[in-house]
PDB file of C-alpha atoms in Angstrom:
ATOM      1  CA  ARG A   1     113.116  82.972 115.852  1.00 96.00           C
ATOM      2  CA  LEU A   2     111.366  83.251 112.415  1.00 97.00           C
ATOM      3  CA  PHE A   3     107.346  82.930 112.663  1.00 97.00           C
ATOM      4  CA  PHE A   4     105.243  82.883 109.574  1.00 96.00           C
ATOM      5  CA  VAL A   5     101.682  83.727 109.470  1.00 93.00           C
ATOM      6  CA  GLY A   6      99.559  81.462 106.886  1.00 85.00           C
ATOM      7  CA  GLN A   7      96.940  82.718 104.624  1.00 82.00           C
ATOM      8  CA  ASN A   8      96.402  86.470 106.204  1.00 87.00           C
ATOM      9  CA  TYR A   9      94.967  87.982 103.261  1.00 85.00           C
ATOM     10  CA  LYS A  10      91.595  87.066 102.017  1.00 77.00           C
ATOM     11  CA  SER A  11      92.684  87.004  98.529  1.00 75.00           C
ATOM     12  CA  HIS A  12      95.661  84.441  99.017  1.00 74.00           C
ATOM     13  CA  ALA A  13      93.352  82.195 100.997  1.00 60.00           C
ATOM     14  CA  LYS A  14      90.858  82.037  98.291  1.00 68.00           C
ATOM     15  CA  GLU A  15      93.687  81.220  95.884  1.00 71.00           C
ATOM     16  CA  MET A  16      94.998  78.437  98.217  1.00 71.00           C
ATOM     17  CA  GLY A  17      91.126  77.104  98.160  1.00 69.00           C
ATOM     18  CA  SER A  18      90.808  78.065 101.793  1.00 71.00           C
ATOM     19  CA  GLU A  19      89.531  80.744 104.402  1.00 69.00           C
ATOM     20  CA  ALA A  20      91.546  83.207 106.266  1.00 67.00           C
ATOM     21  CA  ASN A  21      90.745  83.092 109.950  1.00 69.00           C
ATOM     22  CA  LYS A  22      90.241  86.488 111.931  1.00 78.00           C
ATOM     23  CA  LYS A  23      89.923  84.604 115.234  1.00 80.00           C
ATOM     24  CA  SER A  24      92.576  81.891 114.970  1.00 84.00           C
ATOM     25  CA  PRO A  25      95.217  82.718 112.654  1.00 90.00           C
ATOM     26  CA  PHE A  26      97.937  80.111 112.148  1.00 87.00           C
ATOM     27  CA  PHE A  27     101.579  79.650 112.250  1.00 93.00           C
ATOM     28  CA  PHE A  28     104.551  78.009 111.302  1.00 94.00           C
ATOM     29  CA  THR A  29     108.325  78.329 111.518  1.00 96.00           C
ATOM     30  CA  LYS A  30     111.469  78.166 109.827  1.00 97.00           C
ATOM     31  CA  SER A  31     115.065  77.521 111.212  1.00 96.00           C
ATOM     32  CA  LEU A  32     117.622  80.098 111.237  1.00 95.00           C
ATOM     33  CA  SER A  33     119.198  78.383 108.336  1.00 97.00           C
ATOM     34  CA  ALA A  34     116.070  79.761 106.274  1.00 98.00           C
ATOM     35  CA  TYR A  35     117.434  83.669 106.835  1.00 98.00           C
ATOM     36  CA  VAL A  36     119.250  85.191 103.872  1.00 98.00           C
ATOM     37  CA  PRO A  37     119.678  88.903 103.443  1.00 98.00           C
ATOM     38  CA  SER A  38     118.001  90.940 100.835  1.00 98.00           C
ATOM     39  CA  GLY A  39     120.054  91.112  97.616  1.00 98.00           C
ATOM     40  CA  SER A  40     121.342  87.448  97.806  1.00 98.00           C
ATOM     41  CA  THR A  41     121.190  85.213  94.840  1.00 98.00           C
ATOM     42  CA  ILE A  42     120.356  81.428  96.118  1.00 98.00           C
ATOM     43  CA  SER A  43     120.480  78.104  94.416  1.00 96.00           C
ATOM     44  CA  TYR A  44     117.162  76.641  92.917  1.00 97.00           C
ATOM     45  CA  PRO A  45     116.276  74.326  95.810  1.00 96.00           C
ATOM     46  CA  PRO A  46     116.637  70.156  95.781  1.00 95.00           C
ATOM     47  CA  GLY A  47     113.438  68.293  96.011  1.00 95.00           C
ATOM     48  CA  THR A  48     111.249  70.615  94.222  1.00 96.00           C
ATOM     49  CA  LYS A  49     109.993  71.520  90.498  1.00 96.00           C
ATOM     50  CA  ASN A  50     107.600  74.355  91.751  1.00 97.00           C
ATOM     51  CA  PHE A  51     109.324  76.671  93.696  1.00 98.00           C
ATOM     52  CA  HIS A  52     107.307  80.035  94.618  1.00 98.00           C
ATOM     53  CA  HIS A  53     107.485  83.269  96.023  1.00 98.00           C
ATOM     54  CA  GLU A  54     105.498  85.114  98.653  1.00 97.00           C
ATOM     55  CA  MET A  55     105.740  88.867  99.439  1.00 98.00           C
ATOM     56  CA  GLU A  56     105.297  90.032 102.925  1.00 98.00           C
ATOM     57  CA  LEU A  57     105.520  92.674 105.767  1.00 98.00           C
ATOM     58  CA  VAL A  58     107.793  91.647 108.360  1.00 98.00           C
ATOM     59  CA  VAL A  59     107.528  92.663 112.056  1.00 98.00           C
ATOM     60  CA  ALA A  60     110.834  93.038 114.200  1.00 98.00           C
ATOM     61  CA  ILE A  61     110.016  92.245 117.959  1.00 98.00           C
ATOM     62  CA  GLY A  62     111.883  94.804 120.044  1.00 98.00           C
ATOM     63  CA  LYS A  63     110.871  94.161 123.856  1.00 97.00           C
ATOM     64  CA  PRO A  64     109.576  91.221 125.526  1.00 98.00           C
ATOM     65  CA  VAL A  65     105.967  90.264 125.420  1.00 98.00           C
ATOM     66  CA  PHE A  66     103.964  87.414 126.698  1.00 98.00           C
ATOM     67  CA  GLU A  67     100.290  87.027 127.098  1.00 98.00           C
ATOM     68  CA  VAL A  68      99.408  90.698 126.042  1.00 98.00           C
ATOM     69  CA  GLY A  69      96.583  92.806 124.555  1.00 97.00           C
ATOM     70  CA  THR A  70      97.029  94.458 120.984  1.00 97.00           C
ATOM     71  CA  GLN A  71      98.228  97.655 122.597  1.00 97.00           C
ATOM     72  CA  ALA A  72     100.923  96.323 124.478  1.00 98.00           C
ATOM     73  CA  ALA A  73     101.674  94.136 121.466  1.00 98.00           C
ATOM     74  CA  LYS A  74     101.873  97.093 119.191  1.00 98.00           C
ATOM     75  CA  GLU A  75     104.244  99.013 121.851  1.00 98.00           C
ATOM     76  CA  SER A  76     106.478  95.992 121.425  1.00 98.00           C
ATOM     77  CA  ILE A  77     107.239  96.405 117.883  1.00 98.00           C
ATOM     78  CA  PHE A  78     110.965  97.539 117.006  1.00 98.00           C
ATOM     79  CA  GLY A  79     110.371  97.959 113.284  1.00 98.00           C
ATOM     80  CA  TYR A  80     108.896  96.638 109.884  1.00 98.00           C
ATOM     81  CA  ALA A  81     110.839  95.233 106.754  1.00 98.00           C
ATOM     82  CA  CYS A  82     110.082  93.352 103.622  1.00 98.00           C
ATOM     83  CA  GLY A  83     110.298  89.633 103.297  1.00 98.00           C
ATOM     84  CA  LEU A  84     110.116  86.679 100.899  1.00 98.00           C
ATOM     85  CA  ASP A  85     108.740  83.446 101.982  1.00 98.00           C
ATOM     86  CA  MET A  86     110.040  80.905  99.387  1.00 98.00           C
ATOM     87  CA  THR A  87     108.051  77.794  99.232  1.00 97.00           C
ATOM     88  CA  ARG A  88     108.328  74.291  97.775  1.00 97.00           C
ATOM     89  CA  ARG A  89     104.641  74.269  96.632  1.00 96.00           C
ATOM     90  CA  ASP A  90     104.635  71.259  95.112  1.00 97.00           C
ATOM     91  CA  LEU A  91     105.525  69.522  98.381  1.00 96.00           C
ATOM     92  CA  GLN A  92     103.299  71.746 100.397  1.00 94.00           C
ATOM     93  CA  THR A  93     100.301  70.879  97.986  1.00 93.00           C
ATOM     94  CA  ASP A  94     101.052  67.244  98.573  1.00 95.00           C
ATOM     95  CA  ALA A  95     101.424  67.620 102.440  1.00 93.00           C
ATOM     96  CA  ARG A  96      98.092  69.352 102.530  1.00 88.00           C
ATOM     97  CA  SER A  97      96.378  66.556 100.763  1.00 91.00           C
ATOM     98  CA  LYS A  98      97.603  64.194 103.037  1.00 93.00           C
ATOM     99  CA  GLY A  99      96.932  66.462 106.208  1.00 91.00           C
ATOM    100  CA  LEU A 100     100.634  66.193 107.145  1.00 92.00           C
ATOM    101  CA  PRO A 101     103.063  69.257 108.574  1.00 90.00           C
ATOM    102  CA  TRP A 102     104.384  71.600 105.762  1.00 91.00           C
ATOM    103  CA  ASP A 103     107.902  71.599 107.303  1.00 93.00           C
ATOM    104  CA  ILE A 104     109.564  70.087 104.280  1.00 95.00           C
ATOM    105  CA  ALA A 105     107.941  72.640 101.984  1.00 96.00           C
ATOM    106  CA  LYS A 106     108.337  75.655 104.047  1.00 96.00           C
ATOM    107  CA  ASP A 107     111.367  75.121 106.264  1.00 96.00           C
ATOM    108  CA  VAL A 108     114.152  75.350 103.049  1.00 96.00           C
ATOM    109  CA  GLU A 109     117.482  76.662 103.384  1.00 97.00           C
ATOM    110  CA  LYS A 110     117.751  80.426 102.605  1.00 97.00           C
ATOM    111  CA  SER A 111     114.190  80.727 102.092  1.00 98.00           C
ATOM    112  CA  ALA A 112     113.417  83.456 104.442  1.00 98.00           C
ATOM    113  CA  VAL A 113     114.512  86.737 102.699  1.00 98.00           C
ATOM    114  CA  LEU A 114     114.565  89.945 104.861  1.00 98.00           C
ATOM    115  CA  SER A 115     115.276  93.602 103.932  1.00 98.00           C
ATOM    116  CA  ALA A 116     116.792  96.220 106.308  1.00 98.00           C
ATOM    117  CA  ILE A 117     114.669  96.832 109.183  1.00 98.00           C
ATOM    118  CA  ALA A 118     112.908 100.295 109.462  1.00 98.00           C
ATOM    119  CA  PRO A 119     112.440 101.390 113.041  1.00 98.00           C
ATOM    120  CA  VAL A 120     109.211 102.434 113.886  1.00 98.00           C
ATOM    121  CA  LYS A 121     110.371 105.851 115.531  1.00 98.00           C
ATOM    122  CA  THR A 122     111.396 106.623 111.702  1.00 98.00           C
ATOM    123  CA  ILE A 123     108.217 105.207 109.810  1.00 98.00           C
ATOM    124  CA  GLY A 124     105.524 104.713 112.222  1.00 97.00           C
ATOM    125  CA  HIS A 125     103.123 101.571 112.309  1.00 97.00           C
ATOM    126  CA  PRO A 126     102.063 101.225 108.438  1.00 96.00           C
ATOM    127  CA  MET A 127      98.493 100.116 108.045  1.00 94.00           C
ATOM    128  CA  SER A 128      98.148 100.991 104.534  1.00 96.00           C
ATOM    129  CA  GLY A 129     100.284 100.856 101.303  1.00 97.00           C
ATOM    130  CA  LEU A 130     101.326  99.229  98.488  1.00 98.00           C
ATOM    131  CA  ILE A 131     102.985  95.894  98.650  1.00 98.00           C
ATOM    132  CA  GLU A 132     104.192  94.384  95.276  1.00 98.00           C
ATOM    133  CA  LEU A 133     106.710  91.965  93.760  1.00 98.00           C
ATOM    134  CA  SER A 134     107.981  91.360  90.312  1.00 98.00           C
ATOM    135  CA  VAL A 135     109.685  88.863  88.548  1.00 98.00           C
ATOM    136  CA  ASN A 136     111.951  90.038  85.699  1.00 98.00           C
ATOM    137  CA  GLY A 137     110.074  93.149  85.600  1.00 97.00           C
ATOM    138  CA  GLU A 138     106.958  91.582  85.444  1.00 98.00           C
ATOM    139  CA  ILE A 139     104.369  92.586  88.338  1.00 98.00           C
ATOM    140  CA  ARG A 140     103.030  89.274  90.024  1.00 97.00           C
ATOM    141  CA  GLN A 141     101.846  90.693  93.341  1.00 98.00           C
ATOM    142  CA  SER A 142     100.112  93.823  94.225  1.00 97.00           C
ATOM    143  CA  ALA A 143      97.778  94.592  97.192  1.00 97.00           C
ATOM    144  CA  ASP A 144      97.492  97.029  99.848  1.00 97.00           C
ATOM    145  CA  LEU A 145      98.451  96.506 103.842  1.00 97.00           C
ATOM    146  CA  ARG A 146      94.965  97.301 104.521  1.00 95.00           C
ATOM    147  CA  GLU A 147      93.794  94.140 103.066  1.00 94.00           C
ATOM    148  CA  LEU A 148      95.584  92.185 105.858  1.00 95.00           C
ATOM    149  CA  VAL A 149      93.096  90.042 108.002  1.00 94.00           C
ATOM    150  CA  ASN A 150      95.019  90.222 111.050  1.00 95.00           C
ATOM    151  CA  SER A 151      97.132  93.330 111.898  1.00 96.00           C
ATOM    152  CA  PRO A 152     100.716  92.879 113.103  1.00 97.00           C
ATOM    153  CA  ALA A 153      99.418  93.852 116.268  1.00 97.00           C
ATOM    154  CA  GLU A 154      96.813  91.335 116.732  1.00 96.00           C
ATOM    155  CA  LEU A 155      99.027  88.625 115.334  1.00 97.00           C
ATOM    156  CA  ILE A 156     101.569  89.502 118.289  1.00 98.00           C
ATOM    157  CA  ALA A 157      98.946  89.802 120.642  1.00 97.00           C
ATOM    158  CA  TYR A 158      97.679  86.082 119.733  1.00 96.00           C
ATOM    159  CA  LEU A 159     101.231  84.519 119.212  1.00 97.00           C
ATOM    160  CA  SER A 160     102.310  85.727 122.518  1.00 97.00           C
ATOM    161  CA  ASN A 161      99.793  83.406 124.274  1.00 97.00           C
ATOM    162  CA  PHE A 162     101.839  80.598 123.067  1.00 97.00           C
ATOM    163  CA  TYR A 163     105.347  81.940 123.172  1.00 97.00           C
ATOM    164  CA  HIS A 164     107.496  84.518 125.153  1.00 98.00           C
ATOM    165  CA  LEU A 165     108.361  86.525 122.409  1.00 98.00           C
ATOM    166  CA  LYS A 166     111.784  88.158 122.551  1.00 98.00           C
ATOM    167  CA  PRO A 167     113.743  91.076 120.851  1.00 98.00           C
ATOM    168  CA  GLY A 168     115.138  90.051 117.654  1.00 97.00           C
ATOM    169  CA  ASP A 169     111.801  87.881 116.939  1.00 98.00           C
ATOM    170  CA  LEU A 170     110.670  88.167 113.482  1.00 98.00           C
ATOM    171  CA  ILE A 171     106.964  87.412 112.423  1.00 98.00           C
ATOM    172  CA  TYR A 172     106.177  87.639 108.601  1.00 98.00           C
ATOM    173  CA  THR A 173     102.581  88.762 108.274  1.00 97.00           C
ATOM    174  CA  GLY A 174     101.380  86.869 105.155  1.00 95.00           C
ATOM    175  CA  THR A 175     101.340  87.221 101.381  1.00 95.00           C
ATOM    176  CA  PRO A 176      98.547  88.441  99.161  1.00 94.00           C
ATOM    177  CA  SER A 177      97.247  86.535  96.093  1.00 93.00           C
ATOM    178  CA  GLY A 178      99.384  86.281  93.006  1.00 95.00           C
ATOM    179  CA  VAL A 179     102.010  83.982  94.359  1.00 96.00           C
ATOM    180  CA  GLY A 180     103.844  81.745  91.609  1.00 96.00           C
ATOM    181  CA  PRO A 181     106.716  79.747  90.388  1.00 98.00           C
ATOM    182  CA  VAL A 182     110.501  81.224  89.682  1.00 98.00           C
ATOM    183  CA  LEU A 183     113.137  79.548  87.525  1.00 97.00           C
ATOM    184  CA  PRO A 184     116.970  79.637  87.521  1.00 97.00           C
ATOM    185  CA  GLY A 185     118.096  83.039  86.209  1.00 97.00           C
ATOM    186  CA  ASP A 186     115.179  84.961  87.317  1.00 98.00           C
ATOM    187  CA  GLN A 187     115.296  88.133  89.509  1.00 98.00           C
ATOM    188  CA  ILE A 188     112.675  88.930  92.221  1.00 98.00           C
ATOM    189  CA  GLU A 189     112.063  92.641  93.134  1.00 98.00           C
ATOM    190  CA  GLY A 190     109.559  93.646  95.858  1.00 98.00           C
ATOM    191  CA  HIS A 191     108.811  96.871  97.654  1.00 98.00           C
ATOM    192  CA  ILE A 192     106.383  98.113 100.547  1.00 98.00           C
ATOM    193  CA  GLU A 193     105.154 101.604 100.504  1.00 98.00           C
ATOM    194  CA  GLY A 194     106.751 103.537 103.447  1.00 97.00           C
ATOM    195  CA  VAL A 195     108.783 100.352 104.494  1.00 98.00           C
ATOM    196  CA  GLY A 196     111.575  99.414 101.922  1.00 98.00           C
ATOM    197  CA  THR A 197     112.607  97.184  99.056  1.00 98.00           C
ATOM    198  CA  ILE A 198     113.715  93.718  98.800  1.00 98.00           C
ATOM    199  CA  SER A 199     115.433  91.795  96.009  1.00 98.00           C
ATOM    200  CA  LEU A 200     116.645  88.078  95.244  1.00 98.00           C
ATOM    201  CA  GLY A 201     118.147  86.133  92.433  1.00 98.00           C
ATOM    202  CA  ILE A 202     117.808  82.469  91.576  1.00 98.00           C
ATOM    203  CA  SER A 203     121.076  81.021  90.413  1.00 94.00           C
ATOM    204  CA  ASN A 204     121.403  78.971  87.274  1.00 76.00           C
ATOM    205  CA  GLN A 205     123.435  76.620  89.061  1.00 64.00           C
TER     206      GLN A 205
END
């Protein structure tokens, strides 16, 4: 399953006209058709004129957890990866203004991009480090993982109150400020210090 945390950086929450919530983070999901590996090229999706990039740290669950605390949640993590949450921003803005769900804006085919997963036994648990994204070589997003409002373990512990989390579940932990539009022909590159790199091309077709 693919879980996504909304506005888990104060900078992004402010950018979106909202506030990050430490006690009650909010989540949305995407279907498996949204998954696409790093290095892919995707078509500009239908139904939008404002397709946005969002660079994120991704957590991969390695063992089952349900109703656990932060320590058990941390121990359930198999590894970390770089991710992109691609979003039909115009449709999201419209849905938010009407108090409607974000599904049509977020659950877009090939919109959950994922790099190789770096195991915890190799990299440990990254609590700080540069998270950055560029489009056509121009830096758009740049922040530090220490700016996350809720840590990966806190997110897992909270989510485990509602779901039986299982190996293979992925949690995209939120994006910093600087999200913005991409166009056909653009090339997206991102990296997270100590975790890895990610790339995505937007097709002209």
